[in-house]
Amino acid sequence: MGEGGIELLKAEEDKHGGVVVNVEVEDPIEPLNFSSWLQASISNWSQQGKKGVWIKLPIKHSNLVDTAVKAGFRYHHAEPDHLMLVYWIPHSPDTIPQNASHRVGIGAFVINNNREMLVVQETGGRFKGTGIWKMPTGTVNEIETEFVEILAFRQSHKSFFQKSDMFFVSMLRPLSFDIHSQASEIVASKWMPIEEYAAQSFVQEHDLFRFIAEICLSKLDGKYTGFSNLLTTTSSGKNTYLYFNGHDASNLVDSKNQQA
């Protein structure tokens, strides 16, 4: 309880001198009650020298957004099931990190043992109705393949909703040769010889597509090395992958195994 016997919000301390409030109450919360709890909690956190406050509001408590904003909170980011709001307590520069500034997409270079790559024609987007065959791209979901390498990546600033767009061309090995297309997004799909894909006039007339096609061809001909991944750990013990030029990958992996 805070001053005057007002209930305080349950919070967990973060690693940066702040607190995180996860509103997990199942029953509806009255905005007036939430306002009292919030003001008393901010006062308490201020006395404790806390800095940033994060509040995670599930959709079922969206009626409390206005209350939080009036108390000085601002939007940070949103997910399908919740909104995250933040507040900076001290009279010092606000160091709460900004929301993610990048959107990540993939170009899936899926190649089989016959030097054929998976290509598609899409139902929408700039390539709709053009007859152009392209590699599967976008913010794709998982597909049944084995990761081989990241061959290249490109970045575009202020692309999707003013976010920077990062696009990774990844070489993948299919686990099955059967193609199951998503009818809502794909008109047609097939295995195409990579030389035929690269020879398309659209690919040859646009530098980015031509360069990517040449990189893929060079990789198959053993003249190019992309970025391999090495499983390692962070200082907190969390598993993470380090990507680097695969040309020297075997030497680094051997060195790691020798130290184990």
mmCIF file with all atom_site columns, N, CA, C and O in Angstrom, residues 28-70:
data_model
loop_
_atom_site.group_PDB
_atom_site.id
_atom_site.type_symbol
_atom_site.label_atom_id
_atom_site.label_alt_id
_atom_site.label_comp_id
_atom_site.label_asym_id
_atom_site.label_entity_id
_atom_site.label_seq_id
_atom_site.pdbx_PDB_ins_code
_atom_site.Cartn_x
_atom_site.Cartn_y
_atom_site.Cartn_z
_atom_site.occupancy
_atom_site.B_iso_or_equiv
_atom_site.pdbx_formal_charge
_atom_site.auth_seq_id
_atom_site.auth_comp_id
_atom_site.auth_asym_id
_atom_site.auth_atom_id
_atom_site.pdbx_PDB_model_num
ATOM 1   N N  . PRO A 1 28 ? -12.384 -6.643 -15.164 1.00 0.00 ? 28 PRO A N  1
ATOM 2   C CA . PRO A 1 28 ? -12.285 -5.264 -15.666 1.00 0.00 ? 28 PRO A CA 1
ATOM 3   C C  . PRO A 1 28 ? -11.781 -4.320 -14.577 1.00 0.00 ? 28 PRO A C  1
ATOM 4   O O  . PRO A 1 28 ? -12.035 -4.528 -13.386 1.00 0.00 ? 28 PRO A O  1
ATOM 5   N N  . ILE A 1 29 ? -11.051 -3.288 -14.981 1.00 0.00 ? 29 ILE A N  1
ATOM 6   C CA . ILE A 1 29 ? -10.520 -2.304 -14.041 1.00 0.00 ? 29 ILE A CA 1
ATOM 7   C C  . ILE A 1 29 ? -11.150 -0.951 -14.352 1.00 0.00 ? 29 ILE A C  1
ATOM 8   O O  . ILE A 1 29 ? -11.150 -0.499 -15.504 1.00 0.00 ? 29 ILE A O  1
ATOM 9   N N  . GLU A 1 30 ? -11.663 -0.305 -13.335 1.00 0.00 ? 30 GLU A N  1
ATOM 10  C CA . GLU A 1 30 ? -12.241 1.023  -13.508 1.00 0.00 ? 30 GLU A CA 1
ATOM 11  C C  . GLU A 1 30 ? -11.128 2.051  -13.705 1.00 0.00 ? 30 GLU A C  1
ATOM 12  O O  . GLU A 1 30 ? -10.147 2.062  -12.948 1.00 0.00 ? 30 GLU A O  1
ATOM 13  N N  . PRO A 1 31 ? -11.227 2.908  -14.716 1.00 0.00 ? 31 PRO A N  1
ATOM 14  C CA . PRO A 1 31 ? -10.199 3.912  -14.968 1.00 0.00 ? 31 PRO A CA 1
ATOM 15  C C  . PRO A 1 31 ? -9.870  4.790  -13.765 1.00 0.00 ? 31 PRO A C  1
ATOM 16  O O  . PRO A 1 31 ? -8.708  5.127  -13.532 1.00 0.00 ? 31 PRO A O  1
ATOM 17  N N  . LEU A 1 32 ? -10.893 5.153  -12.944 1.00 0.00 ? 32 LEU A N  1
ATOM 18  C CA . LEU A 1 32 ? -10.627 5.998  -11.779 1.00 0.00 ? 32 LEU A CA 1
ATOM 19  C C  . LEU A 1 32 ? -9.759  5.272  -10.759 1.00 0.00 ? 32 LEU A C  1
ATOM 20  O O  . LEU A 1 32 ? -8.841  5.870  -10.169 1.00 0.00 ? 32 LEU A O  1
ATOM 21  N N  . ASN A 1 33 ? -10.032 3.990  -10.548 1.00 0.00 ? 33 ASN A N  1
ATOM 22  C CA . ASN A 1 33 ? -9.201  3.208  -9.639  1.00 0.00 ? 33 ASN A CA 1
ATOM 23  C C  . ASN A 1 33 ? -7.772  3.087  -10.168 1.00 0.00 ? 33 ASN A C  1
ATOM 24  O O  . ASN A 1 33 ? -6.804  3.246  -9.431  1.00 0.00 ? 33 ASN A O  1
ATOM 25  N N  . PHE A 1 34 ? -7.668  2.812  -11.465 1.00 0.00 ? 34 PHE A N  1
ATOM 26  C CA . PHE A 1 34 ? -6.343  2.654  -12.080 1.00 0.00 ? 34 PHE A CA 1
ATOM 27  C C  . PHE A 1 34 ? -5.555  3.960  -11.983 1.00 0.00 ? 34 PHE A C  1
ATOM 28  O O  . PHE A 1 34 ? -4.334  3.949  -11.737 1.00 0.00 ? 34 PHE A O  1
ATOM 29  N N  . SER A 1 35 ? -6.235  5.081  -12.161 1.00 0.00 ? 35 SER A N  1
ATOM 30  C CA . SER A 1 35 ? -5.576  6.377  -12.066 1.00 0.00 ? 35 SER A CA 1
ATOM 31  C C  . SER A 1 35 ? -4.982  6.585  -10.664 1.00 0.00 ? 35 SER A C  1
ATOM 32  O O  . SER A 1 35 ? -3.843  7.044  -10.521 1.00 0.00 ? 35 SER A O  1
ATOM 33  N N  . SER A 1 36 ? -5.740  6.231  -9.640  1.00 0.00 ? 36 SER A N  1
ATOM 34  C CA . SER A 1 36 ? -5.255  6.376  -8.258  1.00 0.00 ? 36 SER A CA 1
ATOM 35  C C  . SER A 1 36 ? -4.057  5.468  -8.011  1.00 0.00 ? 36 SER A C  1
ATOM 36  O O  . SER A 1 36 ? -3.049  5.883  -7.427  1.00 0.00 ? 36 SER A O  1
ATOM 37  N N  . TRP A 1 37 ? -4.165  4.214  -8.449  1.00 0.00 ? 37 TRP A N  1
ATOM 38  C CA . TRP A 1 37 ? -3.055  3.274  -8.265  1.00 0.00 ? 37 TRP A CA 1
ATOM 39  C C  . TRP A 1 37 ? -1.810  3.747  -8.999  1.00 0.00 ? 37 TRP A C  1
ATOM 40  O O  . TRP A 1 37 ? -0.695  3.645  -8.474  1.00 0.00 ? 37 TRP A O  1
ATOM 41  N N  . LEU A 1 38 ? -2.012  4.276  -10.199 1.00 0.00 ? 38 LEU A N  1
ATOM 42  C CA . LEU A 1 38 ? -0.886  4.704  -11.020 1.00 0.00 ? 38 LEU A CA 1
ATOM 43  C C  . LEU A 1 38 ? -0.172  5.906  -10.399 1.00 0.00 ? 38 LEU A C  1
ATOM 44  O O  . LEU A 1 38 ? 1.065   5.928  -10.313 1.00 0.00 ? 38 LEU A O  1
ATOM 45  N N  . GLN A 1 39 ? -0.927  6.879  -9.954  1.00 0.00 ? 39 GLN A N  1
ATOM 46  C CA . GLN A 1 39 ? -0.321  8.066  -9.352  1.00 0.00 ? 39 GLN A CA 1
ATOM 47  C C  . GLN A 1 39 ? 0.423   7.706  -8.067  1.00 0.00 ? 39 GLN A C  1
ATOM 48  O O  . GLN A 1 39 ? 1.545   8.190  -7.824  1.00 0.00 ? 39 GLN A O  1
ATOM 49  N N  . ALA A 1 40 ? -0.174  6.856  -7.238  1.00 0.00 ? 40 ALA A N  1
ATOM 50  C CA . ALA A 1 40 ? 0.485   6.438  -5.998  1.00 0.00 ? 40 ALA A CA 1
ATOM 51  C C  . ALA A 1 40 ? 1.742   5.630  -6.300  1.00 0.00 ? 40 ALA A C  1
ATOM 52  O O  . ALA A 1 40 ? 2.770   5.778  -5.615  1.00 0.00 ? 40 ALA A O  1
ATOM 53  N N  . SER A 1 41 ? 1.699   4.801  -7.333  1.00 0.00 ? 41 SER A N  1
ATOM 54  C CA . SER A 1 41 ? 2.847   3.976  -7.691  1.00 0.00 ? 41 SER A CA 1
ATOM 55  C C  . SER A 1 41 ? 3.990   4.830  -8.226  1.00 0.00 ? 41 SER A C  1
ATOM 56  O O  . SER A 1 41 ? 5.160   4.618  -7.876  1.00 0.00 ? 41 SER A O  1
ATOM 57  N N  . ILE A 1 42 ? 3.664   5.818  -9.074  1.00 0.00 ? 42 ILE A N  1
ATOM 58  C CA . ILE A 1 42 ? 4.707   6.706  -9.616  1.00 0.00 ? 42 ILE A CA 1
ATOM 59  C C  . ILE A 1 42 ? 5.395   7.457  -8.486  1.00 0.00 ? 42 ILE A C  1
ATOM 60  O O  . ILE A 1 42 ? 6.621   7.612  -8.479  1.00 0.00 ? 42 ILE A O  1
ATOM 61  N N  . SER A 1 43 ? 4.605   7.920  -7.523  1.00 0.00 ? 43 SER A N  1
ATOM 62  C CA . SER A 1 43 ? 5.179   8.612  -6.369  1.00 0.00 ? 43 SER A CA 1
ATOM 63  C C  . SER A 1 43 ? 6.114   7.684  -5.591  1.00 0.00 ? 43 SER A C  1
ATOM 64  O O  . SER A 1 43 ? 7.217   8.082  -5.184  1.00 0.00 ? 43 SER A O  1
ATOM 65  N N  . ASN A 1 44 ? 5.694   6.457  -5.409  1.00 0.00 ? 44 ASN A N  1
ATOM 66  C CA . ASN A 1 44 ? 6.504   5.479  -4.687  1.00 0.00 ? 44 ASN A CA 1
ATOM 67  C C  . ASN A 1 44 ? 7.791   5.154  -5.442  1.00 0.00 ? 44 ASN A C  1
ATOM 68  O O  . ASN A 1 44 ? 8.876   5.094  -4.860  1.00 0.00 ? 44 ASN A O  1
ATOM 69  N N  . TRP A 1 45 ? 7.683   4.954  -6.755  1.00 0.00 ? 45 TRP A N  1
ATOM 70  C CA . TRP A 1 45 ? 8.872   4.644  -7.559  1.00 0.00 ? 45 TRP A CA 1
ATOM 71  C C  . TRP A 1 45 ? 9.832   5.824  -7.587  1.00 0.00 ? 45 TRP A C  1
ATOM 72  O O  . TRP A 1 45 ? 11.049  5.643  -7.601  1.00 0.00 ? 45 TRP A O  1
ATOM 73  N N  . SER A 1 46 ? 9.278   7.022  -7.616  1.00 0.00 ? 46 SER A N  1
ATOM 74  C CA . SER A 1 46 ? 10.117  8.226  -7.606  1.00 0.00 ? 46 SER A CA 1
ATOM 75  C C  . SER A 1 46 ? 10.934  8.302  -6.316  1.00 0.00 ? 46 SER A C  1
ATOM 76  O O  . SER A 1 46 ? 12.131  8.607  -6.333  1.00 0.00 ? 46 SER A O  1
ATOM 77  N N  . GLN A 1 47 ? 10.296  8.002  -5.184  1.00 0.00 ? 47 GLN A N  1
ATOM 78  C CA . GLN A 1 47 ? 10.997  8.009  -3.891  1.00 0.00 ? 47 GLN A CA 1
ATOM 79  C C  . GLN A 1 47 ? 12.094  6.933  -3.846  1.00 0.00 ? 47 GLN A C  1
ATOM 80  O O  . GLN A 1 47 ? 13.103  7.098  -3.168  1.00 0.00 ? 47 GLN A O  1
ATOM 81  N N  . GLN A 1 48 ? 11.880  5.851  -4.591  1.00 0.00 ? 48 GLN A N  1
ATOM 82  C CA . GLN A 1 48 ? 12.862  4.775  -4.635  1.00 0.00 ? 48 GLN A CA 1
ATOM 83  C C  . GLN A 1 48 ? 13.985  5.045  -5.633  1.00 0.00 ? 48 GLN A C  1
ATOM 84  O O  . GLN A 1 48 ? 14.931  4.267  -5.742  1.00 0.00 ? 48 GLN A O  1
ATOM 85  N N  . GLY A 1 49 ? 13.873  6.155  -6.373  1.00 0.00 ? 49 GLY A N  1
ATOM 86  C CA . GLY A 1 49 ? 14.903  6.511  -7.342  1.00 0.00 ? 49 GLY A CA 1
ATOM 87  C C  . GLY A 1 49 ? 14.797  5.758  -8.659  1.00 0.00 ? 49 GLY A C  1
ATOM 88  O O  . GLY A 1 49 ? 15.776  5.679  -9.414  1.00 0.00 ? 49 GLY A O  1
ATOM 89  N N  . LYS A 1 50 ? 13.611  5.221  -8.948  1.00 0.00 ? 50 LYS A N  1
ATOM 90  C CA . LYS A 1 50 ? 13.435  4.512  -10.204 1.00 0.00 ? 50 LYS A CA 1
ATOM 91  C C  . LYS A 1 50 ? 13.418  5.501  -11.370 1.00 0.00 ? 50 LYS A C  1
ATOM 92  O O  . LYS A 1 50 ? 13.147  6.687  -11.204 1.00 0.00 ? 50 LYS A O  1
ATOM 93  N N  . LYS A 1 51 ? 13.701  4.977  -12.551 1.00 0.00 ? 51 LYS A N  1
ATOM 94  C CA . LYS A 1 51 ? 13.779  5.841  -13.739 1.00 0.00 ? 51 LYS A CA 1
ATOM 95  C C  . LYS A 1 51 ? 12.633  5.567  -14.716 1.00 0.00 ? 51 LYS A C  1
ATOM 96  O O  . LYS A 1 51 ? 11.622  6.222  -14.688 1.00 0.00 ? 51 LYS A O  1
ATOM 97  N N  . GLY A 1 52 ? 12.814  4.600  -15.583 1.00 0.00 ? 52 GLY A N  1
ATOM 98  C CA . GLY A 1 52 ? 11.798  4.319  -16.580 1.00 0.00 ? 52 GLY A CA 1
ATOM 99  C C  . GLY A 1 52 ? 10.711  3.386  -16.059 1.00 0.00 ? 52 GLY A C  1
ATOM 100 O O  . GLY A 1 52 ? 10.982  2.468  -15.293 1.00 0.00 ? 52 GLY A O  1
ATOM 101 N N  . VAL A 1 53 ? 9.475   3.633  -16.487 1.00 0.00 ? 53 VAL A N  1
ATOM 102 C CA . VAL A 1 53 ? 8.346   2.770  -16.135 1.00 0.00 ? 53 VAL A CA 1
ATOM 103 C C  . VAL A 1 53 ? 7.742   2.231  -17.425 1.00 0.00 ? 53 VAL A C  1
ATOM 104 O O  . VAL A 1 53 ? 7.431   2.991  -18.351 1.00 0.00 ? 53 VAL A O  1
ATOM 105 N N  . TRP A 1 54 ? 7.607   0.919  -17.497 1.00 0.00 ? 54 TRP A N  1
ATOM 106 C CA . TRP A 1 54 ? 6.993   0.259  -18.644 1.00 0.00 ? 54 TRP A CA 1
ATOM 107 C C  . TRP A 1 54 ? 5.677   -0.368 -18.191 1.00 0.00 ? 54 TRP A C  1
ATOM 108 O O  . TRP A 1 54 ? 5.642   -1.094 -17.203 1.00 0.00 ? 54 TRP A O  1
ATOM 109 N N  . ILE A 1 55 ? 4.604   -0.087 -18.905 1.00 0.00 ? 55 ILE A N  1
ATOM 110 C CA . ILE A 1 55 ? 3.318   -0.708 -18.593 1.00 0.00 ? 55 ILE A CA 1
ATOM 111 C C  . ILE A 1 55 ? 2.836   -1.494 -19.808 1.00 0.00 ? 55 ILE A C  1
ATOM 112 O O  . ILE A 1 55 ? 2.678   -0.937 -20.898 1.00 0.00 ? 55 ILE A O  1
ATOM 113 N N  . LYS A 1 56 ? 2.607   -2.778 -19.579 1.00 0.00 ? 56 LYS A N  1
ATOM 114 C CA . LYS A 1 56 ? 2.090   -3.649 -20.637 1.00 0.00 ? 56 LYS A CA 1
ATOM 115 C C  . LYS A 1 56 ? 0.593   -3.826 -20.421 1.00 0.00 ? 56 LYS A C  1
ATOM 116 O O  . LYS A 1 56 ? 0.159   -4.436 -19.456 1.00 0.00 ? 56 LYS A O  1
ATOM 117 N N  . LEU A 1 57 ? -0.190  -3.262 -21.341 1.00 0.00 ? 57 LEU A N  1
ATOM 118 C CA . LEU A 1 57 ? -1.656  -3.306 -21.227 1.00 0.00 ? 57 LEU A CA 1
ATOM 119 C C  . LEU A 1 57 ? -2.231  -4.276 -22.261 1.00 0.00 ? 57 LEU A C  1
ATOM 120 O O  . LEU A 1 57 ? -2.151  -4.023 -23.461 1.00 0.00 ? 57 LEU A O  1
ATOM 121 N N  . PRO A 1 58 ? -2.818  -5.374 -21.815 1.00 0.00 ? 58 PRO A N  1
ATOM 122 C CA . PRO A 1 58 ? -3.482  -6.287 -22.748 1.00 0.00 ? 58 PRO A CA 1
ATOM 123 C C  . PRO A 1 58 ? -4.690  -5.610 -23.398 1.00 0.00 ? 58 PRO A C  1
ATOM 124 O O  . PRO A 1 58 ? -5.225  -4.627 -22.869 1.00 0.00 ? 58 PRO A O  1
ATOM 125 N N  . ILE A 1 59 ? -5.120  -6.134 -24.521 1.00 0.00 ? 59 ILE A N  1
ATOM 126 C CA . ILE A 1 59 ? -6.269  -5.560 -25.234 1.00 0.00 ? 59 ILE A CA 1
ATOM 127 C C  . ILE A 1 59 ? -7.501  -5.469 -24.343 1.00 0.00 ? 59 ILE A C  1
ATOM 128 O O  . ILE A 1 59 ? -8.262  -4.502 -24.410 1.00 0.00 ? 59 ILE A O  1
ATOM 129 N N  . LYS A 1 60 ? -7.693  -6.463 -23.482 1.00 0.00 ? 60 LYS A N  1
ATOM 130 C CA . LYS A 1 60 ? -8.897  -6.453 -22.634 1.00 0.00 ? 60 LYS A CA 1
ATOM 131 C C  . LYS A 1 60 ? -8.917  -5.277 -21.662 1.00 0.00 ? 60 LYS A C  1
ATOM 132 O O  . LYS A 1 60 ? -9.959  -4.961 -21.084 1.00 0.00 ? 60 LYS A O  1
ATOM 133 N N  . HIS A 1 61 ? -7.770  -4.630 -21.464 1.00 0.00 ? 61 HIS A N  1
ATOM 134 C CA . HIS A 1 61 ? -7.713  -3.449 -20.597 1.00 0.00 ? 61 HIS A CA 1
ATOM 135 C C  . HIS A 1 61 ? -7.427  -2.177 -21.400 1.00 0.00 ? 61 HIS A C  1
ATOM 136 O O  . HIS A 1 61 ? -6.850  -1.212 -20.874 1.00 0.00 ? 61 HIS A O  1
ATOM 137 N N  . SER A 1 62 ? -7.836  -2.172 -22.667 1.00 0.00 ? 62 SER A N  1
ATOM 138 C CA . SER A 1 62 ? -7.577  -1.004 -23.518 1.00 0.00 ? 62 SER A CA 1
ATOM 139 C C  . SER A 1 62 ? -8.302  0.250  -23.023 1.00 0.00 ? 62 SER A C  1
ATOM 140 O O  . SER A 1 62 ? -7.948  1.366  -23.392 1.00 0.00 ? 62 SER A O  1
ATOM 141 N N  . ASN A 1 63 ? -9.298  0.072  -22.171 1.00 0.00 ? 63 ASN A N  1
ATOM 142 C CA . ASN A 1 63 ? -10.011 1.227  -21.613 1.00 0.00 ? 63 ASN A CA 1
ATOM 143 C C  . ASN A 1 63 ? -9.127  2.052  -20.690 1.00 0.00 ? 63 ASN A C  1
ATOM 144 O O  . ASN A 1 63 ? -9.490  3.170  -20.305 1.00 0.00 ? 63 ASN A O  1
ATOM 145 N N  . LEU A 1 64 ? -7.962  1.526  -20.337 1.00 0.00 ? 64 LEU A N  1
ATOM 146 C CA . LEU A 1 64 ? -7.062  2.237  -19.419 1.00 0.00 ? 64 LEU A CA 1
ATOM 147 C C  . LEU A 1 64 ? -5.997  3.055  -20.137 1.00 0.00 ? 64 LEU A C  1
ATOM 148 O O  . LEU A 1 64 ? -5.212  3.756  -19.496 1.00 0.00 ? 64 LEU A O  1
ATOM 149 N N  . VAL A 1 65 ? -5.963  2.969  -21.468 1.00 0.00 ? 65 VAL A N  1
ATOM 150 C CA . VAL A 1 65 ? -4.939  3.693  -22.233 1.00 0.00 ? 65 VAL A CA 1
ATOM 151 C C  . VAL A 1 65 ? -5.054  5.195  -21.997 1.00 0.00 ? 65 VAL A C  1
ATOM 152 O O  . VAL A 1 65 ? -4.055  5.878  -21.742 1.00 0.00 ? 65 VAL A O  1
ATOM 153 N N  . ASP A 1 66 ? -6.256  5.720  -22.086 1.00 0.00 ? 66 ASP A N  1
ATOM 154 C CA . ASP A 1 66 ? -6.459  7.164  -21.901 1.00 0.00 ? 66 ASP A CA 1
ATOM 155 C C  . ASP A 1 66 ? -5.991  7.606  -20.520 1.00 0.00 ? 66 ASP A C  1
ATOM 156 O O  . ASP A 1 66 ? -5.373  8.669  -20.372 1.00 0.00 ? 66 ASP A O  1
ATOM 157 N N  . THR A 1 67 ? -6.273  6.792  -19.518 1.00 0.00 ? 67 THR A N  1
ATOM 158 C CA . THR A 1 67 ? -5.856  7.121  -18.148 1.00 0.00 ? 67 THR A CA 1
ATOM 159 C C  . THR A 1 67 ? -4.339  7.196  -18.052 1.00 0.00 ? 67 THR A C  1
ATOM 160 O O  . THR A 1 67 ? -3.784  8.125  -17.428 1.00 0.00 ? 67 THR A O  1
ATOM 161 N N  . ALA A 1 68 ? -3.659  6.228  -18.654 1.00 0.00 ? 68 ALA A N  1
ATOM 162 C CA . ALA A 1 68 ? -2.199  6.207  -18.606 1.00 0.00 ? 68 ALA A CA 1
ATOM 163 C C  . ALA A 1 68 ? -1.597  7.398  -19.350 1.00 0.00 ? 68 ALA A C  1
ATOM 164 O O  . ALA A 1 68 ? -0.649  8.036  -18.879 1.00 0.00 ? 68 ALA A O  1
ATOM 165 N N  . VAL A 1 69 ? -2.166  7.732  -20.508 1.00 0.00 ? 69 VAL A N  1
ATOM 166 C CA . VAL A 1 69 ? -1.661  8.859  -21.294 1.00 0.00 ? 69 VAL A CA 1
ATOM 167 C C  . VAL A 1 69 ? -1.832  10.166 -20.531 1.00 0.00 ? 69 VAL A C  1
ATOM 168 O O  . VAL A 1 69 ? -0.936  11.024 -20.506 1.00 0.00 ? 69 VAL A O  1
ATOM 169 N N  . LYS A 1 70 ? -2.959  10.334 -19.867 1.00 0.00 ? 70 LYS A N  1
ATOM 170 C CA . LYS A 1 70 ? -3.194  11.549 -19.085 1.00 0.00 ? 70 LYS A CA 1
ATOM 171 C C  . LYS A 1 70 ? -2.244  11.642 -17.892 1.00 0.00 ? 70 LYS A C  1
ATOM 172 O O  . LYS A 1 70 ? -2.000  12.742 -17.376 1.00 0.00 ? 70 LYS A O  1
#
